[in-house]
Coordinates of C-alpha atoms in Angstrom, one line a residue:
Chain A
X1 CA 86.8 158.8 97.3
X2 CA 86.3 157.4 93.9
X3 CA 89.1 155.2 92.8
X4 CA 90.2 154.5 89.2
X5 CA 91.5 151.1 88.2
X6 CA 93.7 149.6 85.5
X7 CA 92.8 146.1 84.2
X8 CA 95.8 144.3 82.7
X9 CA 95.0 141.3 80.5
X10 CA 97.7 138.9 79.4
X11 CA 96.7 138.7 75.8
X12 CA 99.0 135.8 74.9
X13 CA 97.5 133.6 77.6
X14 CA 93.9 134.6 76.8
X15 CA 91.8 131.9 75.0
X16 CA 88.9 134.2 74.2
X17 CA 86.3 132.3 76.2
X18 CA 84.6 135.6 76.8
X19 CA 83.5 134.9 80.4
X20 CA 85.2 138.2 81.7
X21 CA 83.3 140.1 79.0
X22 CA 80.0 138.4 79.9
X23 CA 80.3 139.0 83.7
X24 CA 81.6 142.6 83.6
X25 CA 78.8 144.8 84.9
X26 CA 80.3 147.9 83.4
X27 CA 81.0 146.8 79.8
X28 CA 84.7 147.6 80.3
X29 CA 86.0 144.6 78.3
X30 CA 85.5 143.4 74.7
X31 CA 87.3 141.2 72.1
X32 CA 90.4 142.6 70.4
X33 CA 90.4 142.9 66.6
X34 CA 93.7 141.2 66.2
X35 CA 94.7 137.7 66.9
X36 CA 97.3 136.6 69.5
X37 CA 100.0 134.0 68.7
X38 CA 97.6 131.1 69.5
X39 CA 95.1 132.4 67.0
X40 CA 92.5 133.7 69.4
X41 CA 91.0 137.2 69.5
X42 CA 91.8 137.9 73.1
X43 CA 89.8 140.0 75.5
X44 CA 91.0 143.6 75.8
X45 CA 90.1 146.7 77.8
X46 CA 87.9 149.0 75.8
X47 CA 86.5 151.4 78.4
X48 CA 89.0 151.7 81.2
X49 CA 87.4 154.7 82.8
X50 CA 84.2 152.7 83.6
X51 CA 86.0 150.1 85.7
X52 CA 84.8 150.0 89.3
X53 CA 87.3 147.4 90.5
X54 CA 84.7 144.7 91.4
X55 CA 87.1 141.8 90.3
X56 CA 84.3 139.8 88.6
X57 CA 86.4 139.4 85.5
X58 CA 89.4 138.2 87.4
X59 CA 87.2 135.8 89.4
X60 CA 85.7 134.2 86.3
X61 CA 88.9 134.1 84.2
X62 CA 89.8 130.4 83.8
X63 CA 93.3 131.2 82.7
X64 CA 94.3 133.6 85.4
X65 CA 95.3 136.3 82.8
X66 CA 93.6 139.3 84.4
X67 CA 95.4 141.5 87.0
X68 CA 93.8 144.6 88.4
X69 CA 95.5 147.7 89.8
X70 CA 94.1 150.6 91.7
X71 CA 95.5 153.9 90.7
X72 CA 96.6 156.1 93.6
X73 CA 97.4 159.6 92.6
X74 CA 99.7 161.9 94.5
X75 CA 96.6 163.9 95.7
X76 CA 95.0 160.7 97.1
X77 CA 98.1 159.9 99.1
X78 CA 98.2 163.4 100.5
X79 CA 94.5 163.0 101.5
X80 CA 95.1 159.6 103.0
X81 CA 98.0 160.9 105.0
X82 CA 96.0 163.9 106.2
X83 CA 93.1 161.6 107.3
X84 CA 95.5 159.6 109.4
X85 CA 97.1 162.6 111.1
X86 CA 93.8 164.3 111.7
Chain B
X1 CA 103.5 139.5 83.7
X2 CA 104.9 140.3 80.4
X3 CA 102.1 141.4 78.0
X4 CA 99.9 143.9 79.6
X5 CA 97.7 146.6 78.2
X6 CA 98.4 150.1 79.3
X7 CA 96.0 152.7 78.1
X8 CA 96.9 155.8 79.9
X9 CA 99.9 157.5 81.4
X10 CA 100.4 156.1 84.9
X11 CA 99.8 158.3 87.8
X12 CA 102.3 158.4 90.6
X13 CA 101.5 155.1 92.2
X14 CA 99.6 151.8 91.7
X15 CA 98.4 149.2 94.1
X16 CA 97.7 145.7 93.1
X17 CA 94.0 144.8 93.8
X18 CA 94.3 141.4 92.2
X19 CA 97.3 139.5 90.9
X20 CA 98.0 136.1 89.4
X21 CA 98.6 133.9 92.5
X22 CA 102.3 133.1 93.2
X23 CA 101.4 129.4 93.6
X24 CA 100.7 129.2 89.9
X25 CA 103.6 129.1 87.5
X26 CA 103.7 131.3 84.4
X27 CA 103.0 128.3 82.2
X28 CA 100.0 128.8 80.0
X29 CA 97.3 126.2 80.9
X30 CA 96.5 123.8 78.1
X31 CA 92.8 123.6 78.9
X32 CA 90.1 124.4 76.3
X33 CA 88.7 127.9 76.3
X34 CA 86.3 128.4 79.1
X35 CA 87.1 125.2 80.9
X36 CA 86.7 125.7 84.6
X37 CA 89.7 123.5 85.4
X38 CA 91.7 126.7 85.1
X39 CA 89.4 128.5 87.6
X40 CA 89.8 125.6 90.0
X41 CA 93.6 125.7 89.7
X42 CA 93.6 129.5 90.3
X43 CA 91.4 129.1 93.5
X44 CA 93.7 126.4 94.9
X45 CA 96.7 128.5 94.2
X46 CA 95.1 131.5 95.9
X47 CA 94.2 129.5 98.9
X48 CA 97.7 128.0 99.2
X49 CA 99.1 131.5 99.0
X50 CA 96.7 132.9 101.6
X51 CA 97.3 130.1 104.1
X52 CA 101.1 130.3 103.4
X53 CA 101.3 126.6 102.6
X54 CA 102.8 126.8 99.1
X55 CA 106.4 125.9 100.3
X56 CA 105.4 122.7 101.9
X57 CA 102.7 121.5 99.6
X58 CA 102.9 118.4 97.4
X59 CA 100.4 118.3 94.5
X60 CA 99.4 114.9 93.1
X61 CA 98.5 115.2 89.5
X62 CA 96.4 112.3 88.2
X63 CA 95.2 111.2 84.8
X64 CA 92.8 113.1 82.8
X65 CA 92.7 116.7 81.4
X66 CA 94.5 117.7 84.6
X67 CA 97.4 115.4 83.9
X68 CA 99.7 118.4 83.5
X69 CA 98.8 120.0 86.8
X70 CA 102.4 119.5 87.9
X71 CA 103.4 122.1 85.4
X72 CA 100.9 124.7 86.7
X73 CA 101.4 124.6 90.4
X74 CA 104.5 126.2 91.9
X75 CA 104.7 123.3 94.4
X76 CA 106.4 119.9 94.6
X77 CA 104.4 117.5 92.5
X78 CA 104.0 113.8 91.8
X79 CA 102.2 112.3 88.8
X80 CA 100.2 109.3 90.0
X81 CA 98.8 106.4 87.9
X82 CA 95.2 106.5 86.8
X83 CA 93.0 106.8 89.9
X84 CA 95.7 106.2 92.4
X85 CA 96.1 109.8 93.6
X86 CA 94.8 109.2 97.1
X87 CA 97.0 106.1 97.5
X88 CA 100.1 108.1 96.5
X89 CA 99.0 111.0 98.6
X90 CA 98.7 108.6 101.6
X91 CA 102.3 107.4 101.2
X92 CA 103.7 111.0 100.9
X93 CA 101.6 112.2 103.9
X94 CA 102.6 109.3 106.1
X95 CA 106.3 109.6 105.3
X96 CA 106.5 113.4 105.6
X97 CA 103.6 114.4 107.9
X98 CA 104.6 118.1 107.8
X99 CA 103.8 118.4 104.1
X100 CA 100.4 119.4 102.8
X101 CA 99.3 116.9 100.2
X102 CA 96.4 117.3 97.8
X103 CA 95.2 115.4 94.8
X104 CA 93.5 117.0 91.8
X105 CA 91.2 114.4 90.2
X106 CA 88.6 114.4 87.5
X107 CA 85.4 112.4 87.6
X108 CA 86.8 109.7 85.3
X109 CA 89.8 109.4 87.5
X110 CA 88.2 109.5 90.9
X111 CA 84.7 108.1 90.3
X112 CA 85.5 105.4 87.8
X113 CA 88.9 103.7 88.1
X114 CA 90.0 105.4 91.4
X115 CA 86.8 104.9 93.4
X116 CA 88.2 102.4 95.9
X117 CA 91.3 104.5 96.5
X118 CA 89.3 107.6 97.6
X119 CA 86.8 105.6 99.7
X120 CA 89.5 103.7 101.5
X121 CA 91.5 106.9 102.1
X122 CA 88.4 108.5 103.6
X123 CA 87.7 105.4 105.6
X124 CA 91.2 105.5 107.1
X125 CA 90.8 109.3 107.7
X126 CA 94.0 110.1 105.9
X127 CA 95.0 113.8 106.4
X128 CA 94.9 114.6 102.7
X129 CA 92.8 116.9 100.6
X130 CA 91.1 115.8 97.4
X131 CA 89.9 118.2 94.8
X132 CA 87.3 116.4 92.7
X133 CA 86.4 118.0 89.4
X134 CA 83.0 116.7 88.2
X135 CA 82.2 117.6 84.6
X136 CA 80.0 114.5 83.8
X137 CA 82.2 113.2 80.9
X138 CA 85.6 111.8 80.3
X139 CA 87.0 115.0 78.8
X140 CA 90.5 114.0 77.9
X141 CA 89.5 111.0 75.8
X142 CA 86.8 112.9 73.7
X143 CA 83.8 112.9 75.9
X144 CA 82.7 109.3 76.8
X145 CA 80.2 108.6 79.5
X146 CA 81.5 108.8 83.0
X147 CA 79.9 107.4 86.2
X148 CA 78.7 111.0 86.9
X149 CA 77.0 111.5 83.5
X150 CA 73.5 112.7 84.0
X151 CA 70.5 110.5 83.0
X152 CA 69.6 111.3 79.4
X153 CA 72.9 113.1 78.7
X154 CA 74.3 112.4 75.3
X155 CA 77.9 111.4 75.1
X156 CA 80.0 109.6 72.5
X157 CA 79.3 106.3 74.2
X158 CA 75.6 107.1 75.0
X159 CA 74.4 108.6 71.7
X160 CA 70.8 108.2 72.7
X161 CA 71.3 109.6 76.2
X162 CA 72.3 107.8 79.3
X163 CA 69.7 105.1 80.0
X164 CA 69.5 104.2 83.7
X165 CA 68.3 100.7 82.9
X166 CA 71.5 100.1 80.8
X167 CA 74.1 102.3 82.4
X168 CA 72.8 103.0 85.9
X169 CA 72.3 106.3 87.6
X170 CA 74.9 109.1 88.3
X171 CA 77.3 108.4 91.0
X172 CA 77.0 110.8 94.0
X173 CA 80.5 110.8 95.5
X174 CA 79.8 113.4 98.3
X175 CA 76.7 111.5 99.4
X176 CA 78.7 108.2 99.4
X177 CA 81.4 109.7 101.6
X178 CA 79.3 111.8 103.9
X179 CA 78.7 109.0 106.5
X180 CA 82.3 108.1 106.9
X181 CA 83.7 109.2 110.3
X182 CA 87.2 109.9 109.1
X183 CA 86.0 112.8 106.8
X184 CA 86.7 116.2 108.3
X185 CA 85.5 118.4 105.5
X186 CA 83.2 117.5 102.6
X187 CA 81.5 120.0 100.3
X188 CA 80.1 120.3 96.8
X189 CA 80.6 123.6 95.1
X190 CA 80.6 125.0 91.5
X191 CA 82.1 127.9 89.7
X192 CA 79.4 129.4 87.4
X193 CA 79.3 133.0 88.6
X194 CA 81.4 135.2 90.9
X195 CA 79.3 134.3 93.9
X196 CA 79.8 130.5 93.5
X197 CA 83.5 131.1 92.7
X198 CA 83.8 132.8 96.0
X199 CA 81.9 130.0 97.8
X200 CA 84.1 127.4 96.1
X201 CA 87.2 129.3 97.3
X202 CA 85.9 129.3 100.8
X203 CA 85.3 125.6 100.8
X204 CA 88.8 124.9 99.3
X205 CA 90.3 127.0 102.0
X206 CA 88.4 125.1 104.7
X207 CA 89.5 121.8 103.2
X208 CA 93.2 122.8 103.3
X209 CA 92.7 124.2 106.8
X210 CA 91.2 120.9 107.9
X211 CA 94.4 119.1 106.7
X212 CA 96.7 121.7 108.3
X213 CA 94.8 121.2 111.6
X214 CA 95.2 117.5 111.3
X215 CA 91.4 116.9 111.4
X216 CA 91.2 114.2 108.8
X217 CA 90.2 113.6 105.2
X218 CA 88.9 116.5 103.2
X219 CA 87.3 116.6 99.8
X220 CA 85.7 119.3 97.7
X221 CA 83.7 118.4 94.7
X222 CA 83.6 121.1 92.1
X223 CA 80.8 120.8 89.5
X224 CA 82.7 121.9 86.4
X225 CA 82.1 122.6 82.7
X226 CA 83.4 120.8 79.6
X227 CA 82.5 123.1 76.8
X228 CA 84.4 121.0 74.2
X229 CA 82.5 117.7 74.8
X230 CA 79.2 119.2 75.9
X231 CA 79.4 121.0 72.5
X232 CA 78.4 124.3 74.1
X233 CA 80.0 127.7 74.3
X234 CA 81.7 128.5 77.6
X235 CA 78.8 130.6 78.8
X236 CA 76.2 128.1 77.7
X237 CA 78.1 125.5 79.6
X238 CA 77.8 127.5 82.8
X239 CA 74.1 127.9 82.2
X240 CA 73.8 124.1 81.6
X241 CA 75.5 123.5 85.0
X242 CA 73.0 125.8 86.6
X243 CA 70.0 124.3 84.9
X244 CA 70.8 120.6 84.6
X245 CA 73.8 119.6 86.7
X246 CA 72.9 121.4 89.9
X247 CA 69.5 119.6 90.0
X248 CA 71.3 116.3 90.1
X249 CA 74.3 117.6 92.2
X250 CA 72.9 120.1 94.7
X251 CA 75.5 122.4 96.3
X252 CA 76.0 121.6 100.0
X253 CA 78.5 121.5 102.8
X254 CA 78.1 117.8 103.9
X255 CA 80.7 117.7 106.7
X256 CA 82.5 120.5 108.4
X257 CA 84.7 119.5 111.3
X258 CA 84.3 122.9 112.9
X259 CA 80.5 122.9 112.8
X260 CA 78.7 121.3 115.7
X261 CA 75.5 119.6 114.4

């Protein structure tokens, strides 16, 4: 089952070091075009569909501003329940 | 978390794969962009959460860039005088033995002014954990030479590079402590790519586990970056650690109380 993921970046805490962008194997992330309150161009999600949920960005982020969520659709949950009952 | 990006309509359900650890407060860390201090904080917080030690942990913030550590950890904290983290930790651990006590010290704090404190704590086998951030400069005071500065490395006080005839050679803290019987866990790790971050997390976890088991003194040296005073970009700093610092400071688990040699 192929999962899809949502990467959430706390743009106000991001200091634009770029490590998440460098270490992302799928080129999901990039720099935003607008500044945050501290004056940095924070990292933002640019290609959400490509994310494979490997957590490399979250592991490298020095400011702990990345959170990653797995999307579980209603179909997935039905399939999971069926696989348990089967 | 307040500000999050949300690109698509949410499906019916979401599961967290990775979240900011609960042992970190929501305060924004004041470190420079790309400084691995923040990564180390995050790993410590993850380990405290995983081992369920957060509620009985006392963090000892020391002097250096990490002086505000007490604002970042969701634990009880004490701010110690320069270099005196292990001495303060000794007092807290002896008066409340059930607490988990760790100090978070830079190389200026631990290897320069606080060298005797850490050696004597190890010699006494105090059940404390020391997190030692080695970035080869005094970061807080604008990048002067530290005892751990590499030979030939330019700093504001060694503009021609560190000369071993004048300033000596880099101080190898882990090697110094490795022969002491009171040491239960001793390792040198770094945080330059996801693999080494995972290794560092494992070592930090073992160090806290050693304290929770009452095995003795534990110390993890984390070879860290200082992009601001190395005058490098965050990524270049990580490459400089890999190419220069790790040849001087090889990664190794020196002592592991669970490993039978």
